[in-house]
mmCIF file of C-alpha atoms in Angstrom:
data_model
loop_
_atom_site.group_PDB
_atom_site.id
_atom_site.type_symbol
_atom_site.label_atom_id
_atom_site.label_comp_id
_atom_site.label_asym_id
_atom_site.label_seq_id
_atom_site.Cartn_x
_atom_site.Cartn_y
_atom_site.Cartn_z
ATOM 1 C CA UNK A 1 78.649 111.538 81.959
ATOM 2 C CA UNK A 2 77.220 107.918 81.520
ATOM 3 C CA UNK A 3 78.014 105.498 84.156
ATOM 4 C CA UNK A 4 79.332 103.090 82.032
ATOM 5 C CA UNK A 5 82.576 100.828 82.322
ATOM 6 C CA UNK A 6 85.250 101.807 80.033
ATOM 7 C CA UNK A 7 84.904 100.946 76.164
ATOM 8 C CA UNK A 8 87.399 98.505 75.134
ATOM 9 C CA UNK A 9 88.523 99.459 71.156
ATOM 10 C CA UNK A 10 88.980 96.076 69.281
ATOM 11 C CA UNK A 11 88.102 97.592 65.787
ATOM 12 C CA UNK A 12 90.718 99.494 63.304
ATOM 13 C CA UNK A 13 88.610 102.102 62.411
ATOM 14 C CA UNK A 14 87.892 103.333 65.798
ATOM 15 C CA UNK A 15 91.507 103.417 66.690
ATOM 16 C CA UNK A 16 92.204 105.457 63.553
ATOM 17 C CA UNK A 17 89.116 107.579 64.356
ATOM 18 C CA UNK A 18 90.407 108.289 68.009
ATOM 19 C CA UNK A 19 94.099 108.616 67.223
ATOM 20 C CA UNK A 20 93.800 111.678 65.214
ATOM 21 C CA UNK A 21 95.498 114.513 67.395
ATOM 22 C CA UNK A 22 92.457 116.813 67.503
ATOM 23 C CA UNK A 23 89.937 114.203 67.847
ATOM 24 C CA UNK A 24 91.927 112.885 70.814
ATOM 25 C CA UNK A 25 92.316 116.450 72.570
ATOM 26 C CA UNK A 26 88.632 116.868 72.336
ATOM 27 C CA UNK A 27 88.179 113.564 73.457
ATOM 28 C CA UNK A 28 90.032 114.549 76.430
ATOM 29 C CA UNK A 29 88.678 117.756 77.041
ATOM 30 C CA UNK A 30 84.964 116.035 77.180
ATOM 31 C CA UNK A 31 86.480 113.785 79.555
ATOM 32 C CA UNK A 32 87.341 116.273 81.844
ATOM 33 C CA UNK A 33 84.332 118.579 81.143
ATOM 34 C CA UNK A 34 82.012 115.767 81.260
ATOM 35 C CA UNK A 35 79.664 117.758 78.944
ATOM 36 C CA UNK A 36 80.524 120.821 76.406
ATOM 37 C CA UNK A 37 79.526 122.209 73.023
ATOM 38 C CA UNK A 38 82.037 122.440 70.036
ATOM 39 C CA UNK A 39 82.246 126.079 70.781
ATOM 40 C CA UNK A 40 83.551 125.642 74.273
ATOM 41 C CA UNK A 41 86.017 122.719 72.875
ATOM 42 C CA UNK A 42 86.914 125.091 70.045
ATOM 43 C CA UNK A 43 88.153 127.704 72.441
ATOM 44 C CA UNK A 44 90.030 125.331 74.639
ATOM 45 C CA UNK A 45 91.864 123.919 71.340
ATOM 46 C CA UNK A 46 92.097 126.977 69.275
ATOM 47 C CA UNK A 47 90.488 125.696 66.276
ATOM 48 C CA UNK A 48 87.361 126.515 64.023
ATOM 49 C CA UNK A 49 83.863 125.530 65.576
ATOM 50 C CA UNK A 50 83.371 124.140 62.584
ATOM 51 C CA UNK A 51 86.418 121.788 62.298
ATOM 52 C CA UNK A 52 85.663 120.938 66.039
ATOM 53 C CA UNK A 53 81.851 120.237 65.042
ATOM 54 C CA UNK A 54 83.561 117.936 62.058
ATOM 55 C CA UNK A 55 85.665 116.143 64.426
ATOM 56 C CA UNK A 56 82.970 115.682 66.988
ATOM 57 C CA UNK A 57 80.648 113.677 64.735
ATOM 58 C CA UNK A 58 83.338 111.835 63.636
ATOM 59 C CA UNK A 59 84.071 110.358 67.106
ATOM 60 C CA UNK A 60 80.484 110.035 67.323
ATOM 61 C CA UNK A 61 80.080 108.016 64.324
ATOM 62 C CA UNK A 62 82.244 105.223 66.299
ATOM 63 C CA UNK A 63 80.267 105.417 69.319
ATOM 64 C CA UNK A 64 83.191 107.423 71.569
ATOM 65 C CA UNK A 65 81.157 110.568 71.928
ATOM 66 C CA UNK A 66 77.439 111.443 71.840
ATOM 67 C CA UNK A 67 75.251 114.203 72.097
ATOM 68 C CA UNK A 68 74.286 114.982 75.915
ATOM 69 C CA UNK A 69 70.902 116.727 77.389
ATOM 70 C CA UNK A 70 71.132 120.518 76.419
ATOM 71 C CA UNK A 71 72.727 122.324 79.585
ATOM 72 C CA UNK A 72 71.216 125.734 78.772
ATOM 73 C CA UNK A 73 68.473 126.865 77.100
ATOM 74 C CA UNK A 74 69.190 127.627 74.171
ATOM 75 C CA UNK A 75 68.161 125.279 71.377
ATOM 76 C CA UNK A 76 70.525 126.093 68.951
ATOM 77 C CA UNK A 77 73.623 124.689 71.126
ATOM 78 C CA UNK A 78 74.347 120.883 70.540
ATOM 79 C CA UNK A 79 76.034 119.651 73.707
ATOM 80 C CA UNK A 80 78.190 116.397 74.000
ATOM 81 C CA UNK A 81 79.520 114.038 76.296
ATOM 82 C CA UNK A 82 81.698 110.961 76.248
ATOM 83 C CA UNK A 83 79.554 107.536 75.505
ATOM 84 C CA UNK A 84 81.770 105.754 78.177
ATOM 85 C CA UNK A 85 83.662 106.055 81.195
ATOM 86 C CA UNK A 86 87.010 106.324 79.078
ATOM 87 C CA UNK A 87 88.222 103.720 76.809
ATOM 88 C CA UNK A 88 90.967 101.042 76.663
ATOM 89 C CA UNK A 89 93.360 100.001 73.650
ATOM 90 C CA UNK A 90 95.358 96.720 74.209
ATOM 91 C CA UNK A 91 98.095 95.631 72.127
ATOM 92 C CA UNK A 92 96.275 91.751 72.018
ATOM 93 C CA UNK A 93 93.747 93.267 69.904
ATOM 94 C CA UNK A 94 95.799 94.539 67.117
ATOM 95 C CA UNK A 95 98.346 91.998 66.754
ATOM 96 C CA UNK A 96 96.719 89.641 64.222
ATOM 97 C CA UNK A 97 97.715 91.692 61.140
ATOM 98 C CA UNK A 98 100.507 93.706 60.393
ATOM 99 C CA UNK A 99 98.524 96.954 59.386
ATOM 100 C CA UNK A 100 96.495 96.613 62.974
ATOM 101 C CA UNK A 101 99.847 96.522 64.715
ATOM 102 C CA UNK A 102 101.384 99.259 63.100
ATOM 103 C CA UNK A 103 97.973 101.534 63.636
ATOM 104 C CA UNK A 104 98.219 100.604 66.903
ATOM 105 C CA UNK A 105 101.547 101.538 67.522
ATOM 106 C CA UNK A 106 101.162 104.709 65.544
ATOM 107 C CA UNK A 107 97.867 105.578 67.927
ATOM 108 C CA UNK A 108 100.247 104.547 70.961
ATOM 109 C CA UNK A 109 103.052 107.081 70.062
ATOM 110 C CA UNK A 110 100.448 109.849 69.588
ATOM 111 C CA UNK A 111 98.895 109.523 72.813
ATOM 112 C CA UNK A 112 102.164 108.911 74.823
ATOM 113 C CA UNK A 113 103.346 112.087 73.045
ATOM 114 C CA UNK A 114 100.420 114.064 73.782
ATOM 115 C CA UNK A 115 100.345 112.985 77.740
ATOM 116 C CA UNK A 116 104.488 114.281 77.591
ATOM 117 C CA UNK A 117 102.930 117.554 76.077
ATOM 118 C CA UNK A 118 100.821 117.747 79.147
ATOM 119 C CA UNK A 119 103.303 116.938 81.928
ATOM 120 C CA UNK A 120 105.996 119.246 80.206
ATOM 121 C CA UNK A 121 103.299 122.021 80.198
ATOM 122 C CA UNK A 122 102.826 121.549 84.060
ATOM 123 C CA UNK A 123 106.419 121.856 84.518
ATOM 124 C CA UNK A 124 106.833 125.117 82.673
ATOM 125 C CA UNK A 125 103.767 126.418 84.555
ATOM 126 C CA UNK A 126 105.005 124.699 87.930
ATOM 127 C CA UNK A 127 105.601 128.134 89.657
ATOM 128 C CA UNK A 128 101.924 129.172 88.955
ATOM 129 C CA UNK A 129 100.370 126.080 91.027
ATOM 130 C CA UNK A 130 102.140 127.166 94.280
ATOM 131 C CA UNK A 131 103.964 124.938 96.721
ATOM 132 C CA UNK A 132 100.821 122.694 98.061
ATOM 133 C CA UNK A 133 100.383 121.135 94.720
ATOM 134 C CA UNK A 134 104.092 121.252 93.588
ATOM 135 C CA UNK A 135 104.599 118.989 96.825
ATOM 136 C CA UNK A 136 101.398 116.923 96.383
ATOM 137 C CA UNK A 137 102.615 115.903 92.599
ATOM 138 C CA UNK A 138 103.835 112.669 92.643
ATOM 139 C CA UNK A 139 107.491 112.040 90.441
ATOM 140 C CA UNK A 140 108.597 108.875 90.678
ATOM 141 C CA UNK A 141 110.305 106.058 88.905
ATOM 142 C CA UNK A 142 110.399 102.878 90.433
ATOM 143 C CA UNK A 143 112.631 99.820 88.606
ATOM 144 C CA UNK A 144 110.969 96.241 89.716
ATOM 145 C CA UNK A 145 111.879 92.814 88.973
ATOM 146 C CA UNK A 146 108.442 91.042 87.872
ATOM 147 C CA UNK A 147 106.660 88.437 85.455
ATOM 148 C CA UNK A 148 104.131 89.379 83.067
ATOM 149 C CA UNK A 149 101.524 88.011 85.381
ATOM 150 C CA UNK A 150 102.834 90.345 88.270
ATOM 151 C CA UNK A 151 103.045 93.632 86.127
ATOM 152 C CA UNK A 152 99.554 92.597 84.835
ATOM 153 C CA UNK A 153 98.091 92.338 88.485
ATOM 154 C CA UNK A 154 100.107 95.314 89.186
ATOM 155 C CA UNK A 155 98.519 97.533 86.602
ATOM 156 C CA UNK A 156 95.006 96.063 87.503
ATOM 157 C CA UNK A 157 95.252 97.577 91.151
ATOM 158 C CA UNK A 158 96.691 100.785 90.214
ATOM 159 C CA UNK A 159 93.877 101.397 87.839
ATOM 160 C CA UNK A 160 91.513 100.285 90.556
ATOM 161 C CA UNK A 161 93.251 102.918 92.873
ATOM 162 C CA UNK A 162 93.057 105.543 90.652
ATOM 163 C CA UNK A 163 89.169 104.957 89.998
ATOM 164 C CA UNK A 164 88.502 105.027 93.652
ATOM 165 C CA UNK A 165 90.125 108.720 93.603
ATOM 166 C CA UNK A 166 88.136 109.328 90.770
ATOM 167 C CA UNK A 167 84.926 108.110 92.256
ATOM 168 C CA UNK A 168 85.914 110.045 95.826
ATOM 169 C CA UNK A 169 86.585 113.489 93.936
ATOM 170 C CA UNK A 170 83.492 113.295 91.789
ATOM 171 C CA UNK A 171 81.392 112.371 94.890
ATOM 172 C CA UNK A 172 82.900 115.268 96.605
ATOM 173 C CA UNK A 173 82.656 117.810 93.725
ATOM 174 C CA UNK A 174 78.834 116.721 93.276
ATOM 175 C CA UNK A 175 78.563 117.507 97.178
ATOM 176 C CA UNK A 176 79.473 121.217 96.754
ATOM 177 C CA UNK A 177 83.051 120.320 97.570
ATOM 178 C CA UNK A 178 85.189 122.260 95.015
ATOM 179 C CA UNK A 179 87.761 124.545 97.015
ATOM 180 C CA UNK A 180 90.954 123.713 95.829
ATOM 181 C CA UNK A 181 89.854 120.900 93.749
ATOM 182 C CA UNK A 182 91.566 121.002 90.075
ATOM 183 C CA UNK A 183 91.806 118.897 87.119
ATOM 184 C CA UNK A 184 94.687 116.303 87.733
ATOM 185 C CA UNK A 185 96.593 113.858 85.042
ATOM 186 C CA UNK A 186 97.847 110.871 86.541
ATOM 187 C CA UNK A 187 100.054 108.660 83.764
ATOM 188 C CA UNK A 188 101.225 105.248 84.729
ATOM 189 C CA UNK A 189 103.161 103.257 82.427
ATOM 190 C CA UNK A 190 104.839 100.034 83.366
ATOM 191 C CA UNK A 191 107.063 97.806 80.803
ATOM 192 C CA UNK A 192 110.000 95.304 80.611
ATOM 193 C CA UNK A 193 113.335 96.433 79.457
ATOM 194 C CA UNK A 194 116.854 95.314 79.240
ATOM 195 C CA UNK A 195 120.249 96.926 80.506
#
């Protein structure tokens, strides 16, 4: 996968391209696999290869994914990879017009619904993961009194900490340390609320 930084999405076309349920699944699948063919991704998401290929091309049109170097001798296979090291979508880039704000809200809801589905699937499959994984998986809630600046600082620190562990895991895996290593989703939300 490219060693670029996370790509900031600021235009409505790219946001809408990513905010399609299947495209987001494909993008997430590529981020996990690092490289994959349309056939491999189609098997993961349970869709036709032709449909997956179409949506990969749409993601590529917006610079979200790109062709990867071939991973096999079969020259007919087209390999794909994320075009950056993740994406960031910030509210402040979509506040300037009602249609942009509405599209950002719809996309955010989709992303959160898909994340909640991932967590529900883990809960349903929890017995199959065993005690080590279930004990290690954090599930907590913190209710804090913060200013917007403090919440922003906390968010940046949490992102930096997650990035540190991601880099550590990828380096260990590249060195051959793959035993007991699994994909792990870490979803962090911080938001103001009133009681």
